[in-house]
């Protein structure tokens, strides 16, 4: 199989480096499916891979900013936004009175003053784009650039000073953090030009919490948040609330939690699949909602719950189907190079009767 180029991202938990292995494991099981629902879609790496394999793909994620990413990569098939147009979106247009939501409320928190001003202008200009293709490209390049410019690529701490006070030494992402939006936009527009394509199917991206998603498919891929036994859990909302704010720009001001040092934007915050004590119960519910589908669950060992407990839950939901637990070996997330003994697993429930 020719190597598939997947869009590059620094998103936490992305399966970009694992998706080939995941796919190979599904094929080795002899599973047959034409459609795929990627219900915790994130960066869309699984959806994108499935699209490349000519499947009909439904991408889902609870967050609107991810939904924009899913629509760009999975639903749409081209990029109409040029680099010049993208860079122009950073400048105010005549006759428009711009709000200063980020500049006024997030000074010194995530980005520099000048970058905050650029973000304010860019989002409002993007929101005015009538061409949906261009609008989604604009959101895509903004979110990816914001992620890249952040220490640890996250928004759960107000640690801009880590970036601005950096004075050399081992923590060498300074060059990336300091890349201008103009530079990063060029990179991501080029990437969009390269990776967007049409597979001839009617693919879509939707925006529900997993348990409220009314869609299904021949195969449902479940890649939920992971709870490590070795560190405290930070929810996806806490990690990316700022991007969810940008995706809902007009609602930011009334949703800022000023009691928090990092001014959390409380939009689409949910505890579904974000509390370990309810994980198995919610997983059962989800599997039962897709009773006719093949189920494939990604999880890592050394987590809460453990792989065996997840497999038991799947067996309980699917007493008549074959359930396989496949060890995919050491995982290779972009963000976590230190956990050498953690393995990634795929738990599959087929829809053939045993
Ligand atoms: C482990 S990540 C998925 C990563 C994805 N497979 C990829 O390759 O990028 C989990 C995703 O689930 C989303 N999420 C969290 N809670 C959710 C829920 N209740 N329903 C749907 N999506 C949820 C998060 O926004 C996050 O993108």
CSV table of C-alpha atoms in Angstrom, one decimal, residues 12 76 82 87 229 231 238 258 261 283 292 320 323:
chain,number,residue,atom,x,y,z
A,12,UNK,CA,-3.1,15.8,21.9
A,76,UNK,CA,-14.7,19.1,1.6
A,82,UNK,CA,-4.8,31.3,-1.4
A,87,UNK,CA,-2.5,36.8,5.0
A,229,UNK,CA,-2.8,6.1,36.2
A,231,UNK,CA,-0.9,11.8,36.2
A,238,UNK,CA,-9.5,22.4,29.5
A,258,UNK,CA,-12.7,35.1,35.3
A,261,UNK,CA,-6.1,32.3,36.0
A,283,UNK,CA,-18.8,3.0,26.8
A,292,UNK,CA,-25.3,-3.6,14.3
A,320,UNK,CA,-22.9,-13.1,20.3
A,323,UNK,CA,-14.2,-9.8,20.4
